[in-house]
Tab-separated table of C-alpha atoms and ligand atoms in Angstrom:
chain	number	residue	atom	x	y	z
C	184	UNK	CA	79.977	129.431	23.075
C	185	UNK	CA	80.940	132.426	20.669
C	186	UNK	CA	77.670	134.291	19.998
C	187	UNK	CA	76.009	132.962	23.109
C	188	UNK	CA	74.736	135.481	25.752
C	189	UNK	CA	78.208	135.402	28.410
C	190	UNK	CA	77.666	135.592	32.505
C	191	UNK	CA	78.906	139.052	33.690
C	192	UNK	CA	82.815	138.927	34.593
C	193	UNK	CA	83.580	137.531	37.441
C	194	UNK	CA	85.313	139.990	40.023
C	195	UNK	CA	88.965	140.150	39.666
C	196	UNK	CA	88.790	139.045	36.672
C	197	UNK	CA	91.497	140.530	33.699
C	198	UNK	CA	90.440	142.889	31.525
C	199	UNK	CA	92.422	144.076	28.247
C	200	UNK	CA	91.941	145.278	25.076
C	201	UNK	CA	93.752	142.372	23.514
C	202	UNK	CA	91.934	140.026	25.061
C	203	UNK	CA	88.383	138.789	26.955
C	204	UNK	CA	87.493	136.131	29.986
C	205	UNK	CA	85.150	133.769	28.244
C	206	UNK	CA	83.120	130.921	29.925
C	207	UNK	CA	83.909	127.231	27.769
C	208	UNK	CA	81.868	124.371	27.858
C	209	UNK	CA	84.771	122.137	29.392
C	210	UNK	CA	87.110	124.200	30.790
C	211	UNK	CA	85.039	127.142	33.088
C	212	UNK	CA	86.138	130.075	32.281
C	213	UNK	CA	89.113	130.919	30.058
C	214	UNK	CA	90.907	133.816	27.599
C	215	UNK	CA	90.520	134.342	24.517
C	216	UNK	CA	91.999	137.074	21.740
C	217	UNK	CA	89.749	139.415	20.260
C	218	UNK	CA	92.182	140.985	17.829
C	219	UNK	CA	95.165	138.955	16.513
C	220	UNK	CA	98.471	139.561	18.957
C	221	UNK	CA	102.235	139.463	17.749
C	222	UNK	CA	104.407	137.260	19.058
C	223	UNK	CA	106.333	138.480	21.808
C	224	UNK	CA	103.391	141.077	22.944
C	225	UNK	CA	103.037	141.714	26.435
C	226	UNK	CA	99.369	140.867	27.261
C	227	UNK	CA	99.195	141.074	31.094
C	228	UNK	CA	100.489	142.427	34.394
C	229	UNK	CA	99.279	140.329	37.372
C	230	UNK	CA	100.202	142.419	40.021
C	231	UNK	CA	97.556	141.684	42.223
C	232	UNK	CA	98.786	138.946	44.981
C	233	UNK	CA	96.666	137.840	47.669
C	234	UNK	CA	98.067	135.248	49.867
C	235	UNK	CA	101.341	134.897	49.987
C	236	UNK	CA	103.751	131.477	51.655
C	237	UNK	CA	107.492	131.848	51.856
C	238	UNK	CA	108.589	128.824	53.322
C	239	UNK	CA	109.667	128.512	56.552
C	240	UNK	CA	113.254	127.289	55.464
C	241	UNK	CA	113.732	130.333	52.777
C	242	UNK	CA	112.812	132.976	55.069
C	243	UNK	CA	116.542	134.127	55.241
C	244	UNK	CA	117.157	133.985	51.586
C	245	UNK	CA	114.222	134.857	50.009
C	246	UNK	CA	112.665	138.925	50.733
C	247	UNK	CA	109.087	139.139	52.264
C	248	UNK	CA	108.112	141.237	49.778
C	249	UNK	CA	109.653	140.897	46.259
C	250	UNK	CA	111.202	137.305	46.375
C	251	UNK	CA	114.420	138.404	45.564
C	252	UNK	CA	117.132	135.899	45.889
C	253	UNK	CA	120.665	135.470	45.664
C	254	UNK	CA	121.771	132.431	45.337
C	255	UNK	CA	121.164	130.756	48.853
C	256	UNK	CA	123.223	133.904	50.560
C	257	UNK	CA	120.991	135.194	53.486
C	258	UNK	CA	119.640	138.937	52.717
C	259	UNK	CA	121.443	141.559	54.431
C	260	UNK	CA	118.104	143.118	55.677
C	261	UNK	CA	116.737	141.017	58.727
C	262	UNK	CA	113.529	141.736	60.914
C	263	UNK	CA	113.482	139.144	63.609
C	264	UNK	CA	110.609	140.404	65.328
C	265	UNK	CA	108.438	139.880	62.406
C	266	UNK	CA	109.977	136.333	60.672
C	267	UNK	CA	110.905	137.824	57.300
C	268	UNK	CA	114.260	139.277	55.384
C	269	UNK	CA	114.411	141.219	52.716
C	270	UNK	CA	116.875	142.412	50.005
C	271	UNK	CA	117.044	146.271	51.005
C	272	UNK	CA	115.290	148.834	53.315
C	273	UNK	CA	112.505	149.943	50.911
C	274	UNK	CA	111.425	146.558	50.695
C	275	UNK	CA	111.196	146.055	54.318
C	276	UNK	CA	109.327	149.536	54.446
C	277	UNK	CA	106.893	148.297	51.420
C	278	UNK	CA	106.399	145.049	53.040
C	279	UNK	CA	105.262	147.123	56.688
C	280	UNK	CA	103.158	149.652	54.557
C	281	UNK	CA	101.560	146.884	53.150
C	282	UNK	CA	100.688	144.582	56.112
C	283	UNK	CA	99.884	147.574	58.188
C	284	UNK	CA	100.320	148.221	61.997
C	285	UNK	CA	98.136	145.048	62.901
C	286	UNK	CA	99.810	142.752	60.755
C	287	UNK	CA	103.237	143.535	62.386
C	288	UNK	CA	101.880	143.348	65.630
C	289	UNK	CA	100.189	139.542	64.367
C	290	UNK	CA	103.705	138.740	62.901
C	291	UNK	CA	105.217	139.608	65.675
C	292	UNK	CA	102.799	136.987	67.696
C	293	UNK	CA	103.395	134.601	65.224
C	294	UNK	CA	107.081	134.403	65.523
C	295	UNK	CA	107.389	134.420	68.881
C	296	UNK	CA	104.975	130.900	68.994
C	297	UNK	CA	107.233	129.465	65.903
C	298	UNK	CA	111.050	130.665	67.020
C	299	UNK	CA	112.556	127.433	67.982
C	300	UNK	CA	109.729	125.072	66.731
C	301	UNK	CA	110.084	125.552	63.336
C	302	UNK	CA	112.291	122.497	63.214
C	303	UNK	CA	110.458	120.069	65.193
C	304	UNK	CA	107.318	120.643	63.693
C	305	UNK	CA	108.280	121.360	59.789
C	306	UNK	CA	105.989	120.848	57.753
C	307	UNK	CA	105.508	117.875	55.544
C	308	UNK	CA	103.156	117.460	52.744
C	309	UNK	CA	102.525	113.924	51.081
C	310	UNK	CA	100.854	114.302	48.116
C	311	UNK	CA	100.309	110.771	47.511
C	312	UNK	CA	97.904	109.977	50.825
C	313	UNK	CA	94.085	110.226	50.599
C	314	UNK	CA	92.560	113.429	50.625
C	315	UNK	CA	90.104	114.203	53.170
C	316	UNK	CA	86.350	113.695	52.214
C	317	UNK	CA	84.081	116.901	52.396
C	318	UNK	CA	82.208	115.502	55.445
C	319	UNK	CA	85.672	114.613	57.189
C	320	UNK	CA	86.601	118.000	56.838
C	321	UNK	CA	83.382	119.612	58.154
C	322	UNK	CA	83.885	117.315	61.111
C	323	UNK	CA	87.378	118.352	61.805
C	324	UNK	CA	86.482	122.115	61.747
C	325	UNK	CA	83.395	121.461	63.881
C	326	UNK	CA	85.892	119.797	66.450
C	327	UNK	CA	87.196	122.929	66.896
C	328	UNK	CA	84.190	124.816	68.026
C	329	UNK	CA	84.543	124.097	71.924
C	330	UNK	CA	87.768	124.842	72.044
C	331	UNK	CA	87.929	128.007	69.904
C	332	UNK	CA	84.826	129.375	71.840
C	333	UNK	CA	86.757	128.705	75.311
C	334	UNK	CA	89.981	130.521	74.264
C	335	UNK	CA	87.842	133.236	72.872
C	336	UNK	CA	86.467	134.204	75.831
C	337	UNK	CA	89.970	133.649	77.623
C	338	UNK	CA	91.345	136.488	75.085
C	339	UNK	CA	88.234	139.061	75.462
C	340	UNK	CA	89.465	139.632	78.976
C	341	UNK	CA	92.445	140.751	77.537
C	342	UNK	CA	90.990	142.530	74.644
C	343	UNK	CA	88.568	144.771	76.508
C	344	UNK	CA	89.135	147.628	77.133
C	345	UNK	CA	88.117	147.841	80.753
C	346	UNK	CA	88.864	145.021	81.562
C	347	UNK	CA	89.829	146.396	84.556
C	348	UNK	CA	86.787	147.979	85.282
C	349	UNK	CA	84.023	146.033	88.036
C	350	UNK	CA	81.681	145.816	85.161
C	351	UNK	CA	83.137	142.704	84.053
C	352	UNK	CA	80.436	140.155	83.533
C	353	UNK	CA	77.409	142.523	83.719
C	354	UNK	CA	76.992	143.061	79.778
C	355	UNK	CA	76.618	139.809	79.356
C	356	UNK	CA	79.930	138.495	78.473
C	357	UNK	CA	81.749	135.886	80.379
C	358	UNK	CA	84.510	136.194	83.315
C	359	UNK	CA	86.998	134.142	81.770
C	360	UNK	CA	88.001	131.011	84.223
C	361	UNK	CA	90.961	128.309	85.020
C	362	UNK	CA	89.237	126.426	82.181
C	363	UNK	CA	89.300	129.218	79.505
C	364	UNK	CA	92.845	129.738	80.419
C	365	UNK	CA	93.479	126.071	80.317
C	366	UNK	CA	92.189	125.874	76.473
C	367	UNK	CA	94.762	128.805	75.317
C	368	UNK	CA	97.784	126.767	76.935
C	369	UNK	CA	96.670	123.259	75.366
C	370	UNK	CA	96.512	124.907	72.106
C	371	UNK	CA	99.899	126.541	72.395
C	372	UNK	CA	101.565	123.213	73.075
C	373	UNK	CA	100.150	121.381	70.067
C	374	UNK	CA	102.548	120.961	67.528
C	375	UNK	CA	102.834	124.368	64.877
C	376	UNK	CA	103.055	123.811	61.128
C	377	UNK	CA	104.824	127.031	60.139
C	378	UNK	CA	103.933	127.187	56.461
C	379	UNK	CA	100.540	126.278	57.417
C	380	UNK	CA	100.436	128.829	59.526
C	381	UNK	CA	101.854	131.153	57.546
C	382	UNK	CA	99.591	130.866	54.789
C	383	UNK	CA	96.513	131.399	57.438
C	384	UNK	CA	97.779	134.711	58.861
C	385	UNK	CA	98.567	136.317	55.560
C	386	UNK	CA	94.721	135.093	54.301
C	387	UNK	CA	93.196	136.500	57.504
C	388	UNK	CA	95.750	139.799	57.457
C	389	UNK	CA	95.107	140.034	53.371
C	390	UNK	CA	90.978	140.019	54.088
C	391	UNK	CA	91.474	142.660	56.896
C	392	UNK	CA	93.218	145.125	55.089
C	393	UNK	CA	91.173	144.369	51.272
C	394	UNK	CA	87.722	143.771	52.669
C	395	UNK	CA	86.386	145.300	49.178
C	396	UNK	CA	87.753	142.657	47.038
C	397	UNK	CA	87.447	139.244	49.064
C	398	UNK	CA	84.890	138.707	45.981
C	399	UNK	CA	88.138	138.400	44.111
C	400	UNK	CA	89.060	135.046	45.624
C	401	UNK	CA	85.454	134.000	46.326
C	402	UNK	CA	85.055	134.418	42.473
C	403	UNK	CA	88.005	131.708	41.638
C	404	UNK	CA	87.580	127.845	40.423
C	405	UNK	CA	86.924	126.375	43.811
C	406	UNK	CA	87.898	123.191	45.161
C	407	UNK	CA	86.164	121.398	48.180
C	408	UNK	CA	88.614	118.996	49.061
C	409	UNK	CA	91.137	120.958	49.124
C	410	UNK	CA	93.604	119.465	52.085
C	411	UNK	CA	96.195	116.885	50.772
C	412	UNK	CA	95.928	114.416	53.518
C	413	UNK	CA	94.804	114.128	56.858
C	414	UNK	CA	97.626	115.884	58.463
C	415	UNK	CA	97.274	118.458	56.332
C	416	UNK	CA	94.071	118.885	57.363
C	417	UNK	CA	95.526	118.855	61.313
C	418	UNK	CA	97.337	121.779	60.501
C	419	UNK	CA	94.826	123.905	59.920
C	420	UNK	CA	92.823	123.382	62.340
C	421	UNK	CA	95.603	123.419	64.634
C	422	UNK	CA	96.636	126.361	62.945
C	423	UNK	CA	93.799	128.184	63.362
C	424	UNK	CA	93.616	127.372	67.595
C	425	UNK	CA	96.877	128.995	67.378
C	426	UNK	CA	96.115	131.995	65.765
C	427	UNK	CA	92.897	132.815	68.155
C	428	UNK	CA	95.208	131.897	71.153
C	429	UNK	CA	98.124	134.862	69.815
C	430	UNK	CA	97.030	136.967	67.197
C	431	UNK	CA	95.546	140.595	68.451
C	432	UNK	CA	92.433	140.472	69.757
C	433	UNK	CA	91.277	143.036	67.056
C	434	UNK	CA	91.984	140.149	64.310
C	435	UNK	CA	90.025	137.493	66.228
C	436	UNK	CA	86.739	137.853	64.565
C	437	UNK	CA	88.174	137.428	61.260
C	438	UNK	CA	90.115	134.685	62.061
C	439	UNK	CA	87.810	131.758	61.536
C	440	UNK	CA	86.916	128.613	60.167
C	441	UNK	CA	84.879	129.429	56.945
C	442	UNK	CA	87.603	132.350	56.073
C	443	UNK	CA	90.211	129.701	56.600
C	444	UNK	CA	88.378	126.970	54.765
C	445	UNK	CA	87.504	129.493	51.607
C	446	UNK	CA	91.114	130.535	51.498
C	447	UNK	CA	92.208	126.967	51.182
C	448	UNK	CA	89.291	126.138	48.845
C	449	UNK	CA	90.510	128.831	46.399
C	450	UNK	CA	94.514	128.710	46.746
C	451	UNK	CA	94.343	125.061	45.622
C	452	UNK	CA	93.368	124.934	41.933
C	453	UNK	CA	94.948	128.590	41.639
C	454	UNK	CA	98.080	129.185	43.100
C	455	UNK	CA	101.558	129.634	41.235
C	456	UNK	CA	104.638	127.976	42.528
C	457	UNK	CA	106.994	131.046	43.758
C	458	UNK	CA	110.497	129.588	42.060
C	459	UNK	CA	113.761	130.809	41.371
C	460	UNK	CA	113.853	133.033	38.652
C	461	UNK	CA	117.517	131.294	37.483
C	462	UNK	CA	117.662	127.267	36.630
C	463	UNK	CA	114.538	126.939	35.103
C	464	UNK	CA	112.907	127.295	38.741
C	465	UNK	CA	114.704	124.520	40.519
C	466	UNK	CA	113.880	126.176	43.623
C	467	UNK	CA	110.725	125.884	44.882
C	468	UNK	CA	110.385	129.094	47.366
C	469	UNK	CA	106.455	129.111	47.811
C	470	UNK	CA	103.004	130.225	45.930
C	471	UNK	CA	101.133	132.579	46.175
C	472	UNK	CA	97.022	133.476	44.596
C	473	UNK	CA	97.346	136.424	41.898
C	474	UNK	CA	93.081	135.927	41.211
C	475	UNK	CA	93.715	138.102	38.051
C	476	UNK	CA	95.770	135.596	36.482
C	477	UNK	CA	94.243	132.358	37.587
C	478	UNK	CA	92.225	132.743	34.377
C	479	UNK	CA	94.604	131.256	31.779
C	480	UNK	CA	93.999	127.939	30.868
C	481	UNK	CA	97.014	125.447	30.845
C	482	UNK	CA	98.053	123.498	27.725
C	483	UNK	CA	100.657	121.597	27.196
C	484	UNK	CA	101.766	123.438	24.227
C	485	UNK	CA	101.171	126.933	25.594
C	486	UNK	CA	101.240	129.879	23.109
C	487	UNK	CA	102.011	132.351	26.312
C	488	UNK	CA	104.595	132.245	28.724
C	489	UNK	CA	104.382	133.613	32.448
C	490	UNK	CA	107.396	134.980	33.919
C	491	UNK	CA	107.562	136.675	37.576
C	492	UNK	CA	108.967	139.869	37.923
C	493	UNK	CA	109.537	140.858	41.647
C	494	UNK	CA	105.239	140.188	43.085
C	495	UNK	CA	104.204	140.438	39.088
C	496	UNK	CA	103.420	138.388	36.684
C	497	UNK	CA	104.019	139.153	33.228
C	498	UNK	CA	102.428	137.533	30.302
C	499	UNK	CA	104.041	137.272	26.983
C	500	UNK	CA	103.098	135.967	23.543
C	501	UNK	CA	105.100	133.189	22.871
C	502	UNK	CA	103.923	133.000	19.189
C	503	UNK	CA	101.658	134.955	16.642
C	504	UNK	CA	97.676	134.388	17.919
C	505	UNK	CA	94.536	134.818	16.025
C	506	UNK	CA	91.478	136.043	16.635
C	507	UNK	CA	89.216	133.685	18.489
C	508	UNK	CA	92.028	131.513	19.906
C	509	UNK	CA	92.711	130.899	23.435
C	510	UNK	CA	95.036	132.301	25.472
C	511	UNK	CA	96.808	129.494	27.712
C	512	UNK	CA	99.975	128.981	29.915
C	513	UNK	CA	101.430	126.121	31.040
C	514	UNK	CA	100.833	124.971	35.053
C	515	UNK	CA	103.979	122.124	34.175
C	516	UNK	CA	107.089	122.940	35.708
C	517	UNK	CA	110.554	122.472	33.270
C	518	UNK	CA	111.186	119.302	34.162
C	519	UNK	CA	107.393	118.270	33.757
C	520	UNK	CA	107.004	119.678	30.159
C	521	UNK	CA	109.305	117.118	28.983
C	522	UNK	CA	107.085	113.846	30.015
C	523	UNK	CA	104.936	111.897	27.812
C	524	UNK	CA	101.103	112.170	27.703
C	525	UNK	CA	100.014	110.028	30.257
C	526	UNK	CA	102.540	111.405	33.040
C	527	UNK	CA	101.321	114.864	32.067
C	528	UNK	CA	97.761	113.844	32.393
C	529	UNK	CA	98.933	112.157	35.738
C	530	UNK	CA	100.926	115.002	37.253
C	531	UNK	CA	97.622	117.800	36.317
C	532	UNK	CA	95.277	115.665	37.294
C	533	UNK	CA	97.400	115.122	41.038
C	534	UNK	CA	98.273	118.775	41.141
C	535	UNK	CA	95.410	120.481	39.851
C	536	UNK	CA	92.787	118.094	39.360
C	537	UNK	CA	91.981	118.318	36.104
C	538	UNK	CA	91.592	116.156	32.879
C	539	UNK	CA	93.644	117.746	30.531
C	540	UNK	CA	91.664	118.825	27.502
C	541	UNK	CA	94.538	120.917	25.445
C	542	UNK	CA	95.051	120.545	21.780
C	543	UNK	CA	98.696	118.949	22.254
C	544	UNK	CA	96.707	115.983	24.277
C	545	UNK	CA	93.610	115.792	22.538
C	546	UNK	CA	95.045	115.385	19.682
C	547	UNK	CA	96.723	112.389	20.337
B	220	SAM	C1	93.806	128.377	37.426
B	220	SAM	S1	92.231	127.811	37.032
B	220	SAM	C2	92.002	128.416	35.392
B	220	SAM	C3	90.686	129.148	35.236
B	220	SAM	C4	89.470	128.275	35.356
B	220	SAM	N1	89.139	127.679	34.073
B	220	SAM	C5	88.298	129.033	35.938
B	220	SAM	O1	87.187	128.947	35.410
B	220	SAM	O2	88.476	129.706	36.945
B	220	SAM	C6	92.559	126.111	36.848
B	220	SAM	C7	91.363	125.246	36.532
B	220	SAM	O3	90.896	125.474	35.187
B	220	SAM	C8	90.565	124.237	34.542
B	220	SAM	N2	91.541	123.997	33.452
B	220	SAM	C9	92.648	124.715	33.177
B	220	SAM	N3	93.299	124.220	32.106
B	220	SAM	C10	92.605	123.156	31.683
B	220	SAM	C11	92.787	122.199	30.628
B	220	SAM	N4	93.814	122.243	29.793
B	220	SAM	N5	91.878	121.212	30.494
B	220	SAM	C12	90.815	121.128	31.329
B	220	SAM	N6	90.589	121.990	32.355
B	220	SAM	C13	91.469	122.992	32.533
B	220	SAM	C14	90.688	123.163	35.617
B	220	SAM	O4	89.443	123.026	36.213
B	220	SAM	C15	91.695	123.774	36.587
B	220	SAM	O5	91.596	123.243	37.890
């Protein structure tokens, strides 16, 4: 496509003097050099993390805010209003700065539904079950509407603010009833997934508090099946009857399905594995969506390696690079590097779902 007239950048996109964003014809868009880069040259900082999971059975070992880890020992820094440890006080201070007073007060909510159910109701996710189809999953968030509207009327009553006052009812908006009431308990006794869950409140908090650069996710590879199975698909819209019945009222108009649905739609094709930063990454902590450096390519011989610093991702050089040539990482974990073709081909195409088109493969 070199010499061909290029679509503007998408938002969010890197920029760098080393390199460019490029579209391909087989691969959307990628990264390419536009000077010849050492080996060993730092390229890129990805400091720009979105949404954010730590799961639910790391929270005590792994810090909210910079994934810090020491070897399985819980953190010395606990907040167990909010869910999350961290590693020292300025982390915990960063981490409050950062989510703002609404997003403590949502925590807060949050961890008072999951304390004590985080057990029962862990999360499991089997890859290897169909995926729901795209009309399945517009039916399963449509199921939602009665429900959702019923509980949001239940919470405006408590939202208002006179809703003390006798003019309840006269600007239009409804007295909430027994039945209103009724749909906020039935949703608080359905079953919570807490990674799930946790992955919808930091979307939802992460849109409130960057409103200017949602076109930063919107502008990612996009998938539109994005749920791994069926119950997968449960949790979210369970998930998301859970956050309307706790969450402030001031987050309930941003909390809905098409937020929740985009969010998901994005995070699947683009988010990196959170991982030890010892053993090769045996331990899998999370993922988060850094938009900025979704744009690497993978290959299967990569000529730049990733590495996370604290929330940043730095990009190295791994050898000497032209001109011209692409830029790529590798999405394969250790272990994964190691397998022949076809598993390769198998695990990308399960994980990311994508034919791999890399030199290493096509060249077999
Ligand atoms: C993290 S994104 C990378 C940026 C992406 N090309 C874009 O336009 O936004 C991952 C997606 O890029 C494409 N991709 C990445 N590496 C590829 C490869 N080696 N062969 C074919 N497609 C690839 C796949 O569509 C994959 O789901």
């Amino acid at each position: 496509m070199e010499g061909e007239e290029q679509p503007p950048l998408p938002p969010g996109a890197p920029t760098s003097h080393l390199f460019e964003v490029r579209h391909t014809p087989h691969s959307g868009r990628a990264v390419f050099a536009t000077q010849d880069i050492p080996a060993d040259t730092l390229v890129f900082l990805g400091d720009d993390l979105t949404v954010d999971v730590v799961l639910r059975e790391y929270r005590r070992e792994v810090c909210g805010e910079c994934f810090g880890y020491d070897r399985g020992r819980d953190l010395c820094v606990r907040d167990n209003t909010v869910g999350f440890a961290f590693c020292s006080e300025e982390c915990r201070g960063q981490w409050r700065n950062r989510v703002g007073e609404l997003g403590v007060e949502t925590w807060t909510a949050v961890e008072k539904l999951v304390k004590g159910r985080s057990k029962e109701d862990a999360d499991m996710v089997d890859v290897g079950l169909p995926r729901p189809k795209t009309k399945e999953i517009r039916i399963a968030w449509e199921g939602t509407a009665d429900q959702a509207a019923l509980i949001r009327i239940a919470r405006s009553s408590v939202s208002s603010p006179d809703s003390s006052g006798e003019n309840k009812g006269e600007t239009g908006t409804v007295k909430p009833t027994k039945q209103h009431r009724k749909a906020v308990q039935k949703a608080l006794m359905q079953p919570v997934s807490p990674d799930v869950l946790t992955f919808c409140v930091n979307g939802v908090l992460w849109k409130y508090n960057n409103p200017a650069k949602w076109d930063h996710i919107l502008a990612l590879a996009k998938d539109n099946t994005p749920y791994h199975n069926y119950d997968d698909l449960r949790a979210f819209t369970r998930s998301y009857l859970h956050m309307l019945a706790v969450c402030p009222s001031a987050l309930l108009e941003h909390v809905t399905p098409e937020t929740l649905f985009l969010l998901s739609s994005r995070d699947s094709h683009n988010s990196f594995g959170i991982r030890s930063l010892e053993d090769d990454g045996s331990e899998f902590f999370g993922y988060g969506c850094w938009p900025s450096a979704s744009y690497f390519n993978h290959s299967c011989g990569p000529n730049v390696e990733k590495k996370r610093v604290g929330r940043v991702w730095h990009f190295r050089t791994g050898t000497k690079i032209k001109v011209g040539e692409e830029l790529c990482i590798t999405y394969l974990s250790g272990e994964e590097r190691k397998l022949s073709r076809n598993k390769r081909m198998k695990t990308l195409k399960g994980n990311w779902g994508f034919e791999c088109g890399c030199e290493r493969c096509e060249a077999l």
